[in-house]
mmCIF file of C-alpha atoms in Angstrom:
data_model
loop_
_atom_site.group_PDB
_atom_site.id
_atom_site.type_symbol
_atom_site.label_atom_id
_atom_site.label_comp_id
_atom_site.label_asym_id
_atom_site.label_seq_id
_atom_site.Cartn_x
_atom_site.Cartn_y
_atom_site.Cartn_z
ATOM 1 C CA UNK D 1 -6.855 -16.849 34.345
ATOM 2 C CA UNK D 2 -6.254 -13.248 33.208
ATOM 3 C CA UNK D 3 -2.636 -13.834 33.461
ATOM 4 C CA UNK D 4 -2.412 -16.567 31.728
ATOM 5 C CA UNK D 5 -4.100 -14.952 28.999
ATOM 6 C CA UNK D 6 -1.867 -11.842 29.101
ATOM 7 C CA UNK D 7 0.981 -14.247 29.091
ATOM 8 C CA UNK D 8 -0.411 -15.769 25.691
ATOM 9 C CA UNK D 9 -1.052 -12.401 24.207
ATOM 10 C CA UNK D 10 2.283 -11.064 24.611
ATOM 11 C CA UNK D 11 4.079 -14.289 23.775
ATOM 12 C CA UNK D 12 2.127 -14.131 20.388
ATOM 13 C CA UNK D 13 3.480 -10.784 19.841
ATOM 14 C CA UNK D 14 6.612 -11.386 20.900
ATOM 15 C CA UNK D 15 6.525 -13.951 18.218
ATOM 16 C CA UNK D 16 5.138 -12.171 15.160
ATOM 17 C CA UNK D 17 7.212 -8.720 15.493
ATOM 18 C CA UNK D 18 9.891 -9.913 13.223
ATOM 19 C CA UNK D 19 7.619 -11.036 10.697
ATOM 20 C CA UNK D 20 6.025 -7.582 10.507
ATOM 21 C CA UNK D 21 9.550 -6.033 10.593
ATOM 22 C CA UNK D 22 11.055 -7.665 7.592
ATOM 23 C CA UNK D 23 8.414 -6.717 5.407
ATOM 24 C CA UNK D 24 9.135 -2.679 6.542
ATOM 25 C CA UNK D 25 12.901 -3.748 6.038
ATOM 26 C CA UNK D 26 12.769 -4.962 2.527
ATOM 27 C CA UNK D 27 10.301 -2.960 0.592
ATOM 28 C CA UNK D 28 11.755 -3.898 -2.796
ATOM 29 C CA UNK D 29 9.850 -7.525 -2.677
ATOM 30 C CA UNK D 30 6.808 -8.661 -3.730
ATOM 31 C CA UNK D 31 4.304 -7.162 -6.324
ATOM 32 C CA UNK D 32 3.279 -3.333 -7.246
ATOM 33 C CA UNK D 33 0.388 -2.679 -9.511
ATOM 34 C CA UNK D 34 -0.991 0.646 -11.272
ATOM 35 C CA UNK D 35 -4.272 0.321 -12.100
ATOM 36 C CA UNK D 36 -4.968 2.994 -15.173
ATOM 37 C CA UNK D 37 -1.722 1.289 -17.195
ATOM 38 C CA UNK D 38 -2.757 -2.533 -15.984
ATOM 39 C CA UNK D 39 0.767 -2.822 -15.094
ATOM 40 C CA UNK D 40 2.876 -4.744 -12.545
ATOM 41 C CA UNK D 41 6.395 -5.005 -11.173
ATOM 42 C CA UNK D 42 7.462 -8.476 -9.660
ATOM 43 C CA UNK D 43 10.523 -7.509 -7.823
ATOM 44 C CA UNK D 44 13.079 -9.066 -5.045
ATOM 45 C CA UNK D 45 15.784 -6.539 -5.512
ATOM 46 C CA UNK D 46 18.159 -7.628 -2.663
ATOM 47 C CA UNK D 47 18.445 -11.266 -4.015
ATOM 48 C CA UNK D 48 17.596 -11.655 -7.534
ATOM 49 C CA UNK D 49 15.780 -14.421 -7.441
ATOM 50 C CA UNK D 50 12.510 -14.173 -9.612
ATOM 51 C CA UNK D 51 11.990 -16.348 -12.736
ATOM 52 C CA UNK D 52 9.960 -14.916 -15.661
ATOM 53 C CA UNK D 53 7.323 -17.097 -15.657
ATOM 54 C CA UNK D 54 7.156 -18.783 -19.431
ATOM 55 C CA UNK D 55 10.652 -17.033 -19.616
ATOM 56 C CA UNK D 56 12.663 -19.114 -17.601
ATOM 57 C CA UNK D 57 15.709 -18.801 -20.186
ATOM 58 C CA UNK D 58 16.464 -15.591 -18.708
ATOM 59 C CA UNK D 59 17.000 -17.629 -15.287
ATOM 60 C CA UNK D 60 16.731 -15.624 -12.120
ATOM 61 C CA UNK D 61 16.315 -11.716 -12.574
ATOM 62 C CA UNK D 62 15.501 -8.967 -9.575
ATOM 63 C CA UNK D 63 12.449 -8.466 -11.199
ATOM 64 C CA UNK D 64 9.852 -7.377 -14.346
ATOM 65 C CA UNK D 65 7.532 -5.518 -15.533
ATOM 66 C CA UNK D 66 4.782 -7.046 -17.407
ATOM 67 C CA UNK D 67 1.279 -5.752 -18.753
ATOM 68 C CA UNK D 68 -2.510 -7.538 -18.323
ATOM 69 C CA UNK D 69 -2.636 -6.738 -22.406
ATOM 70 C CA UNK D 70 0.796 -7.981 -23.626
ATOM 71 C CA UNK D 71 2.477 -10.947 -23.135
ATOM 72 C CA UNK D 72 6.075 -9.101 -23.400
ATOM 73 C CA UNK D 73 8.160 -8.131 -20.118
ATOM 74 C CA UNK D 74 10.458 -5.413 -19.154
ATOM 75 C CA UNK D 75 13.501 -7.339 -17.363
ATOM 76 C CA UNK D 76 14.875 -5.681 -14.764
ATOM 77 C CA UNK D 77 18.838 -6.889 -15.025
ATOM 78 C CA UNK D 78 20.411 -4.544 -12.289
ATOM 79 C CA UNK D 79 19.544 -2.899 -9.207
ATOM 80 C CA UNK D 80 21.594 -0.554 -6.918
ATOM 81 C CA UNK D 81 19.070 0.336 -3.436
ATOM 82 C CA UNK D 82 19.892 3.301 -1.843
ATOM 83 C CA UNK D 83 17.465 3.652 1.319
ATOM 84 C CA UNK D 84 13.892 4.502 -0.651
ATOM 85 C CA UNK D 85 15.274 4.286 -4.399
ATOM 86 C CA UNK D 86 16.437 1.928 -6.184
ATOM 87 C CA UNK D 87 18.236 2.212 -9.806
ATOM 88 C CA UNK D 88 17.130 0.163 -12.387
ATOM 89 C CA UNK D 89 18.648 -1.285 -15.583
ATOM 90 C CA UNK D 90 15.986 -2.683 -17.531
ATOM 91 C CA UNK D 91 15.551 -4.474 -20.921
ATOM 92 C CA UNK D 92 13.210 -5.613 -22.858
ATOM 93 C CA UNK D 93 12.609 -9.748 -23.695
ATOM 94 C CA UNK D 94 14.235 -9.298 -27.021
ATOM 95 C CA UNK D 95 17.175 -7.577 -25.857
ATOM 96 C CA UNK D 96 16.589 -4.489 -28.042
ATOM 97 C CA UNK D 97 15.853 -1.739 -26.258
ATOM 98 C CA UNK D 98 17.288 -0.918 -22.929
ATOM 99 C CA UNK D 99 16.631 1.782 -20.746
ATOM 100 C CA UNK D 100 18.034 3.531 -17.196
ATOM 101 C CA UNK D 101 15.105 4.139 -14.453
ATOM 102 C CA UNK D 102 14.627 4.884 -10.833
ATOM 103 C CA UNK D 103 11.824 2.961 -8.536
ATOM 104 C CA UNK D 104 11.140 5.034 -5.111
ATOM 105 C CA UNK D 105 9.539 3.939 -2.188
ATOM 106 C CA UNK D 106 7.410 6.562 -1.239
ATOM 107 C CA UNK D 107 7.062 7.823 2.274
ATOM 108 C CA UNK D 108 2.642 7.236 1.190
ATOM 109 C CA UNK D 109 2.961 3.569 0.896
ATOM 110 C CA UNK D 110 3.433 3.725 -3.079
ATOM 111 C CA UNK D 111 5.835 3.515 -5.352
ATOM 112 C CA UNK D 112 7.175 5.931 -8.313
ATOM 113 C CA UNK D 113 8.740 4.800 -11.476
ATOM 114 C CA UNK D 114 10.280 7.423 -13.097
ATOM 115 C CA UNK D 115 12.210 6.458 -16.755
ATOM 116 C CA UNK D 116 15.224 8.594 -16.809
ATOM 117 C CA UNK D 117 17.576 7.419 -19.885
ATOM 118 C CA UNK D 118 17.124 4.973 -22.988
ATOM 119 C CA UNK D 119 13.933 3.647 -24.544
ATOM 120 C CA UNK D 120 10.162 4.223 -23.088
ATOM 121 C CA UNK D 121 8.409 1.251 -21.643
ATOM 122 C CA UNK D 122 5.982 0.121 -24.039
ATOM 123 C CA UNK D 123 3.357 -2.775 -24.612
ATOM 124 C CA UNK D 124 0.862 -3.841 -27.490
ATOM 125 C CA UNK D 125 -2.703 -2.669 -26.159
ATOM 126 C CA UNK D 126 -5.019 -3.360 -28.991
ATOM 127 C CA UNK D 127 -2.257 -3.779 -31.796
ATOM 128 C CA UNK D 128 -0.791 -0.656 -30.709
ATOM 129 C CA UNK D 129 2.071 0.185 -28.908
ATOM 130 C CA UNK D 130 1.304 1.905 -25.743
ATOM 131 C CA UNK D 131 4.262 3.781 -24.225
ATOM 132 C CA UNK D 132 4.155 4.350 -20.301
ATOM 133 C CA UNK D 133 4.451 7.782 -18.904
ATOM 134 C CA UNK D 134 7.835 8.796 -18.143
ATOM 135 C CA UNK D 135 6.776 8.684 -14.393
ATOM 136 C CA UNK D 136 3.889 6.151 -12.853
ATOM 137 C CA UNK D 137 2.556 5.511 -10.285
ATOM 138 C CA UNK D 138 2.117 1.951 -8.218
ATOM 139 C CA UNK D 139 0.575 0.545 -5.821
ATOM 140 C CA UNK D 140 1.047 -3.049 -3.569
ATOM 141 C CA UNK D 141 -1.408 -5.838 -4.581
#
């Protein structure tokens, strides 16, 4: 019987190991959140497949960056991932203001944005504009 069970056991985890894999292989999927800022990034940066929810003109992006107080996104329109860090061209909804930026897994689990070139990141908190730090920090949901 105890065979049979160790059998089980290691046929399960024969059987989940790539599922816990491809999340450590891609870690430019899925959602990051900073808490202070109330600010997320929806992201698949190898296929560039995400539609803008209620902004499904812009068809499928690699991500965005939207805000719990505004309903205005960032659209991320190019990425280039090299290893931890991926380069960012991002716009915002109106097409008006672009900017250069850097996303980098860090080796902690979390993720730095750091805005290098172009226009801050900015959304209406309280009918005023809020500008992001150049550099934030975010965590997965």
């Amino acid at each position: 019987m105890k065979c049979k069970s160790l059998i089980i056991a290691l046929i399960l985890q024969v059987a989940f190991l790539p599922l816990s894999a491809q999340g450590e292989q891609k870690p430019f999927t899925g959602t990051i959140y900073n808490e202070n800022y109330k600010v997320r990034i929806e992201m698949n940066l190898y296929e560039n497949k995400l539609t803008i929810p209620s902004q499904e003109i812009f068809g499928e992006v690699p991500g965005y960056i939207s805000s719990e107080n505004d309903s205005r996104k960032w659209i991320i329109v190019e990425a280039d991932i090299n290893q931890d860090i991926a380069t960012l061209s991002i716009i915002n909804d109106y097409g008006s203001e672009d900017l250069h930026a850097t996303l980098k897994k860090n080796s902690n689990g979390t993720y730095t944005l750091t805005q290098k070139d172009g226009s801050s990141i900015k959304f209406a908190v309280n009918r005023k504009w809020q500008k992001l730090p150049k550099q934030l920090t975010f965590k997965r949901q």
